[in-house]
PDB file of C-alpha atoms and ligand atoms in Angstrom:
ATOM      1  CA  MET A   1       0.867  17.232   2.509  1.00 98.00           C
ATOM      2  CA  ARG A   2       3.390  15.528   0.523  1.00 98.00           C
ATOM      3  CA  ILE A   3       5.724  13.610   2.273  1.00 98.00           C
ATOM      4  CA  LEU A   4       8.622  11.107   1.349  1.00 99.00           C
ATOM      5  CA  PHE A   5      10.218   8.574   3.395  1.00 99.00           C
ATOM      6  CA  VAL A   6      13.881   7.866   2.582  1.00 99.00           C
ATOM      7  CA  CYS A   7      16.247   5.347   3.637  1.00 99.00           C
ATOM      8  CA  LEU A   8      19.386   3.170   1.918  1.00 98.00           C
ATOM      9  CA  GLY A   9      17.460   0.580   0.279  1.00 98.00           C
ATOM     10  CA  ASN A  10      13.721   1.497  -0.024  1.00 98.00           C
ATOM     11  CA  ILE A  11      12.931  -2.434   1.120  1.00 98.00           C
ATOM     12  CA  CYS A  12      12.926  -2.378   4.771  1.00 98.00           C
ATOM     13  CA  ARG A  13      13.003   1.150   6.862  1.00 99.00           C
ATOM     14  CA  SER A  14      11.535   3.648   4.310  1.00 99.00           C
ATOM     15  CA  PRO A  15       9.051   1.152   3.192  1.00 99.00           C
ATOM     16  CA  ALA A  16       7.773   0.570   6.321  1.00 99.00           C
ATOM     17  CA  ALA A  17       7.401   4.194   7.374  1.00 99.00           C
ATOM     18  CA  GLU A  18       5.014   4.770   4.481  1.00 99.00           C
ATOM     19  CA  GLY A  19       3.021   1.898   5.322  1.00 98.00           C
ATOM     20  CA  VAL A  20       2.556   2.548   9.062  1.00 98.00           C
ATOM     21  CA  PHE A  21       2.204   6.428   8.117  1.00 98.00           C
ATOM     22  CA  ARG A  22      -0.601   5.686   5.689  1.00 98.00           C
ATOM     23  CA  GLN A  23      -2.506   3.951   8.104  1.00 98.00           C
ATOM     24  CA  LEU A  24      -2.200   6.205  10.791  1.00 98.00           C
ATOM     25  CA  ALA A  25      -2.806   9.375   8.618  1.00 98.00           C
ATOM     26  CA  ALA A  26      -5.872   7.487   7.271  1.00 97.00           C
ATOM     27  CA  GLU A  27      -7.510   6.549  10.945  1.00 97.00           C
ATOM     28  CA  ALA A  28      -6.909  10.411  11.888  1.00 97.00           C
ATOM     29  CA  GLY A  29      -8.609  11.377   8.576  1.00 97.00           C
ATOM     30  CA  ALA A  30      -5.364  13.145   7.535  1.00 97.00           C
ATOM     31  CA  ASP A  31      -4.759  14.373   3.638  1.00 96.00           C
ATOM     32  CA  VAL A  32      -1.290  13.322   3.085  1.00 98.00           C
ATOM     33  CA  ALA A  33       0.346  12.009  -0.099  1.00 98.00           C
ATOM     34  CA  LEU A  34       2.907   9.624   0.688  1.00 98.00           C
ATOM     35  CA  ASP A  35       6.120   7.773  -1.291  1.00 98.00           C
ATOM     36  CA  SER A  36       9.188   5.927  -0.271  1.00 99.00           C
ATOM     37  CA  ALA A  37      12.773   6.117  -1.979  1.00 99.00           C
ATOM     38  CA  GLY A  38      16.240   4.581  -1.437  1.00 99.00           C
ATOM     39  CA  THR A  39      19.534   6.512  -1.992  1.00 98.00           C
ATOM     40  CA  ALA A  40      20.841   3.498  -3.359  1.00 98.00           C
ATOM     41  CA  GLY A  41      19.803   2.042  -6.630  1.00 98.00           C
ATOM     42  CA  TRP A  42      20.303  -1.917  -5.626  1.00 98.00           C
ATOM     43  CA  HIS A  43      16.639  -3.052  -5.220  1.00 98.00           C
ATOM     44  CA  VAL A  44      14.470  -0.658  -7.547  1.00 98.00           C
ATOM     45  CA  GLY A  45      11.377  -2.264  -8.642  1.00 98.00           C
ATOM     46  CA  LYS A  46      11.463  -5.009  -6.126  1.00 98.00           C
ATOM     47  CA  PRO A  47       8.699  -5.235  -3.171  1.00 98.00           C
ATOM     48  CA  PRO A  48       9.803  -4.580   0.366  1.00 98.00           C
ATOM     49  CA  TYR A  49      12.206  -7.287   2.334  1.00 98.00           C
ATOM     50  CA  GLY A  50      10.367 -10.477   2.949  1.00 98.00           C
ATOM     51  CA  PRO A  51      10.995 -10.433   6.921  1.00 98.00           C
ATOM     52  CA  MET A  52       9.761  -6.722   6.790  1.00 98.00           C
ATOM     53  CA  ILE A  53       6.640  -7.275   5.071  1.00 98.00           C
ATOM     54  CA  ALA A  54       5.796 -10.108   7.274  1.00 98.00           C
ATOM     55  CA  ALA A  55       6.947  -8.273  10.534  1.00 98.00           C
ATOM     56  CA  ALA A  56       4.528  -5.147   9.386  1.00 98.00           C
ATOM     57  CA  GLY A  57       1.792  -7.536   8.233  1.00 98.00           C
ATOM     58  CA  GLU A  58       1.576  -8.754  11.978  1.00 98.00           C
ATOM     59  CA  ARG A  59       1.008  -5.352  13.118  1.00 98.00           C
ATOM     60  CA  GLY A  60      -1.754  -4.845  10.210  1.00 98.00           C
ATOM     61  CA  VAL A  61       0.365  -3.153   8.008  1.00 98.00           C
ATOM     62  CA  ASP A  62       0.497  -4.340   4.347  1.00 98.00           C
ATOM     63  CA  LEU A  63       3.356  -3.540   2.492  1.00 98.00           C
ATOM     64  CA  SER A  64       3.447  -6.210  -0.202  1.00 98.00           C
ATOM     65  CA  ASN A  65       2.095  -3.710  -3.200  1.00 98.00           C
ATOM     66  CA  LEU A  66       5.055  -1.016  -2.614  1.00 98.00           C
ATOM     67  CA  ARG A  67       7.900  -1.270  -4.737  1.00 98.00           C
ATOM     68  CA  ALA A  68      11.714   0.200  -4.303  1.00 98.00           C
ATOM     69  CA  ARG A  69      12.849   3.411  -6.566  1.00 98.00           C
ATOM     70  CA  GLN A  70      15.790   5.396  -5.975  1.00 99.00           C
ATOM     71  CA  PHE A  71      15.712   9.134  -4.576  1.00 99.00           C
ATOM     72  CA  ARG A  72      16.779  11.835  -7.223  1.00 98.00           C
ATOM     73  CA  ALA A  73      16.926  15.542  -6.981  1.00 98.00           C
ATOM     74  CA  ASP A  74      13.232  16.472  -8.579  1.00 98.00           C
ATOM     75  CA  ASP A  75      12.067  14.634  -5.312  1.00 99.00           C
ATOM     76  CA  PHE A  76      13.390  18.100  -3.636  1.00 98.00           C
ATOM     77  CA  SER A  77      10.251  19.673  -5.737  1.00 98.00           C
ATOM     78  CA  ARG A  78       7.632  17.029  -5.615  1.00 98.00           C
ATOM     79  CA  PHE A  79       7.486  16.904  -1.737  1.00 98.00           C
ATOM     80  CA  ASP A  80       6.992  19.288   0.893  1.00 98.00           C
ATOM     81  CA  LEU A  81       8.533  17.144   3.154  1.00 98.00           C
ATOM     82  CA  ILE A  82      11.828  14.957   3.141  1.00 99.00           C
ATOM     83  CA  ILE A  83      12.287  12.630   5.761  1.00 99.00           C
ATOM     84  CA  GLY A  84      15.437  10.275   6.653  1.00 99.00           C
ATOM     85  CA  MET A  85      15.988   7.402   8.621  1.00 99.00           C
ATOM     86  CA  ASP A  86      19.469   8.110   9.904  1.00 99.00           C
ATOM     87  CA  ARG A  87      22.328  10.331   9.325  1.00 98.00           C
ATOM     88  CA  ALA A  88      24.136   8.799   6.258  1.00 98.00           C
ATOM     89  CA  ASN A  89      20.555   9.236   4.586  1.00 98.00           C
ATOM     90  CA  MET A  90      20.500  12.776   5.337  1.00 98.00           C
ATOM     91  CA  SER A  91      23.836  13.608   4.016  1.00 98.00           C
ATOM     92  CA  ASP A  92      23.152  11.171   0.780  1.00 98.00           C
ATOM     93  CA  ILE A  93      19.995  13.377   0.303  1.00 99.00           C
ATOM     94  CA  GLU A  94      21.432  16.706   0.687  1.00 98.00           C
ATOM     95  CA  MET A  95      23.892  16.294  -2.060  1.00 98.00           C
ATOM     96  CA  LEU A  96      20.897  15.999  -4.530  1.00 98.00           C
ATOM     97  CA  ARG A  97      19.732  19.386  -3.294  1.00 98.00           C
ATOM     98  CA  PRO A  98      19.530  21.789  -5.962  1.00 98.00           C
ATOM     99  CA  ALA A  99      20.712  24.827  -5.295  1.00 97.00           C
ATOM    100  CA  ASP A 100      17.208  27.110  -5.107  1.00 97.00           C
ATOM    101  CA  SER A 101      15.434  23.791  -3.216  1.00 98.00           C
ATOM    102  CA  LYS A 102      14.067  24.975   0.525  1.00 98.00           C
ATOM    103  CA  THR A 103      12.081  21.949   0.690  1.00 98.00           C
ATOM    104  CA  PRO A 104      12.705  20.721   4.740  1.00 98.00           C
ATOM    105  CA  VAL A 105      15.002  17.297   5.572  1.00 98.00           C
ATOM    106  CA  ARG A 106      14.164  16.211   8.828  1.00 98.00           C
ATOM    107  CA  LEU A 107      15.383  12.855  10.521  1.00 98.00           C
ATOM    108  CA  PHE A 108      12.241  10.793  11.622  1.00 99.00           C
ATOM    109  CA  LEU A 109      13.095  10.215  15.020  1.00 99.00           C
ATOM    110  CA  ASP A 110      13.504  13.792  15.810  1.00 98.00           C
ATOM    111  CA  HIS A 111       9.539  13.395  16.344  1.00 98.00           C
ATOM    112  CA  ALA A 112      10.258  10.875  18.737  1.00 98.00           C
ATOM    113  CA  PRO A 113      12.077  12.309  21.400  1.00 98.00           C
ATOM    114  CA  GLU A 114      10.817  10.508  24.169  1.00 98.00           C
ATOM    115  CA  THR A 115      12.370   7.249  22.657  1.00 98.00           C
ATOM    116  CA  GLY A 116      15.769   8.745  23.169  1.00 98.00           C
ATOM    117  CA  VAL A 117      17.021   7.258  19.674  1.00 98.00           C
ATOM    118  CA  ALA A 118      18.046   9.518  17.203  1.00 98.00           C
ATOM    119  CA  GLU A 119      18.302   7.096  14.176  1.00 98.00           C
ATOM    120  CA  VAL A 120      16.347   3.945  12.902  1.00 99.00           C
ATOM    121  CA  PRO A 121      18.584   1.082  13.143  1.00 98.00           C
ATOM    122  CA  ASP A 122      18.793  -0.808   9.726  1.00 98.00           C
ATOM    123  CA  PRO A 123      17.232  -4.078  10.383  1.00 98.00           C
ATOM    124  CA  TYR A 124      18.691  -5.455   7.492  1.00 98.00           C
ATOM    125  CA  TYR A 125      21.910  -5.487   9.155  1.00 98.00           C
ATOM    126  CA  THR A 126      20.371  -5.752  12.683  1.00 98.00           C
ATOM    127  CA  ARG A 127      17.547  -8.476  12.154  1.00 98.00           C
ATOM    128  CA  ASP A 128      15.680  -7.133  14.667  1.00 98.00           C
ATOM    129  CA  PHE A 129      12.054  -5.703  12.536  1.00 98.00           C
ATOM    130  CA  ASP A 130      10.545  -4.992  15.522  1.00 98.00           C
ATOM    131  CA  GLU A 131      12.450  -2.596  17.111  1.00 98.00           C
ATOM    132  CA  ALA A 132      12.636  -0.938  13.869  1.00 98.00           C
ATOM    133  CA  LEU A 133       9.061  -0.566  13.698  1.00 98.00           C
ATOM    134  CA  ASP A 134       8.389   0.341  17.155  1.00 98.00           C
ATOM    135  CA  LEU A 135      10.595   3.372  16.357  1.00 99.00           C
ATOM    136  CA  ILE A 136       9.117   4.015  13.199  1.00 99.00           C
ATOM    137  CA  GLU A 137       5.531   3.854  14.850  1.00 98.00           C
ATOM    138  CA  ALA A 138       6.661   6.467  17.611  1.00 98.00           C
ATOM    139  CA  ALA A 139       8.099   8.404  15.129  1.00 99.00           C
ATOM    140  CA  ALA A 140       5.249   8.305  12.369  1.00 99.00           C
ATOM    141  CA  ARG A 141       3.106   9.352  15.533  1.00 98.00           C
ATOM    142  CA  GLY A 142       4.680  12.389  16.577  1.00 98.00           C
ATOM    143  CA  LEU A 143       4.943  13.496  12.831  1.00 98.00           C
ATOM    144  CA  LEU A 144       1.315  13.150  12.275  1.00 98.00           C
ATOM    145  CA  ALA A 145       0.665  15.321  15.438  1.00 98.00           C
ATOM    146  CA  GLN A 146       2.840  17.456  13.969  1.00 96.00           C
ATOM    147  CA  ILE A 147       1.265  18.052  10.753  1.00 94.00           C
ATOM    148  CA  VAL A 148      -2.787  17.651  11.504  1.00 89.00           C
TER     149      VAL A 148
HETATM  150  P1  LIG B 201      16.876  -0.191   4.258  1.00 90.76           P
HETATM  151  O1  LIG B 201      17.559  -1.599   4.615  1.00 90.76           O
HETATM  152  O2  LIG B 201      17.599   0.902   3.815  1.00 90.76           O
HETATM  153  O3  LIG B 201      15.809   0.072   5.421  1.00 90.76           O
HETATM  154  O4  LIG B 201      16.026  -0.612   2.981  1.00 90.76           O
HETATM  155  C1  LIG B 201      18.785  -1.962   3.807  1.00 90.76           C
HETATM  156  C2  LIG B 201      18.344  -2.540   2.919  1.00 90.76           C
HETATM  157  C3  LIG B 201      19.277  -3.418   1.955  1.00 90.76           C
HETATM  158  C4  LIG B 201      20.537  -3.082   1.953  1.00 90.76           C
HETATM  159  C5  LIG B 201      20.873  -2.079   2.842  1.00 90.76           C
HETATM  160  C6  LIG B 201      19.719  -1.192   3.728  1.00 90.76           C
HETATM  161  N1  LIG B 201      21.459  -3.625   1.176  1.00 90.76           N
HETATM  162  O5  LIG B 201      22.983  -3.608   1.060  1.00 90.76           O
HETATM  163  O6  LIG B 201      20.945  -4.203   0.018  1.00 90.76           O
END
């Protein structure tokens, strides 16, 4: 299964989601192809944000080789599932949906109802990288359980 994680800048939440999910999927032996992208193009070509690389690294997840890219319309055909981190991501993603595309787009935290949280708060603004990673881990476990 090909899964694309999408946030705004592609330097905090979606690269973290990609890295955390890749690790969990490998541990579970799940066959997945993963990528992440941002709805905005500000950070194209850059590695994830330093504080997020550090916070993920503390949990044994290496994000340092990832590079930001912008979400685009042909991602609807290149992936089987597109995952947004918040509702603004969802509407920005949907604005680029080709008329003939039926690719599902889902909120990440829909896969972790036990958290009681609907959107992954943007740590670029909240500065709480561990809060974002806790939610990302919960959603990644829920999504993985659903697809294996
Ligand atoms: P992300 O966080 O969407 O989780 O990557 C952001 C990173 C950078 C900016 C906004 C959000 N920015 O405005 O540069």
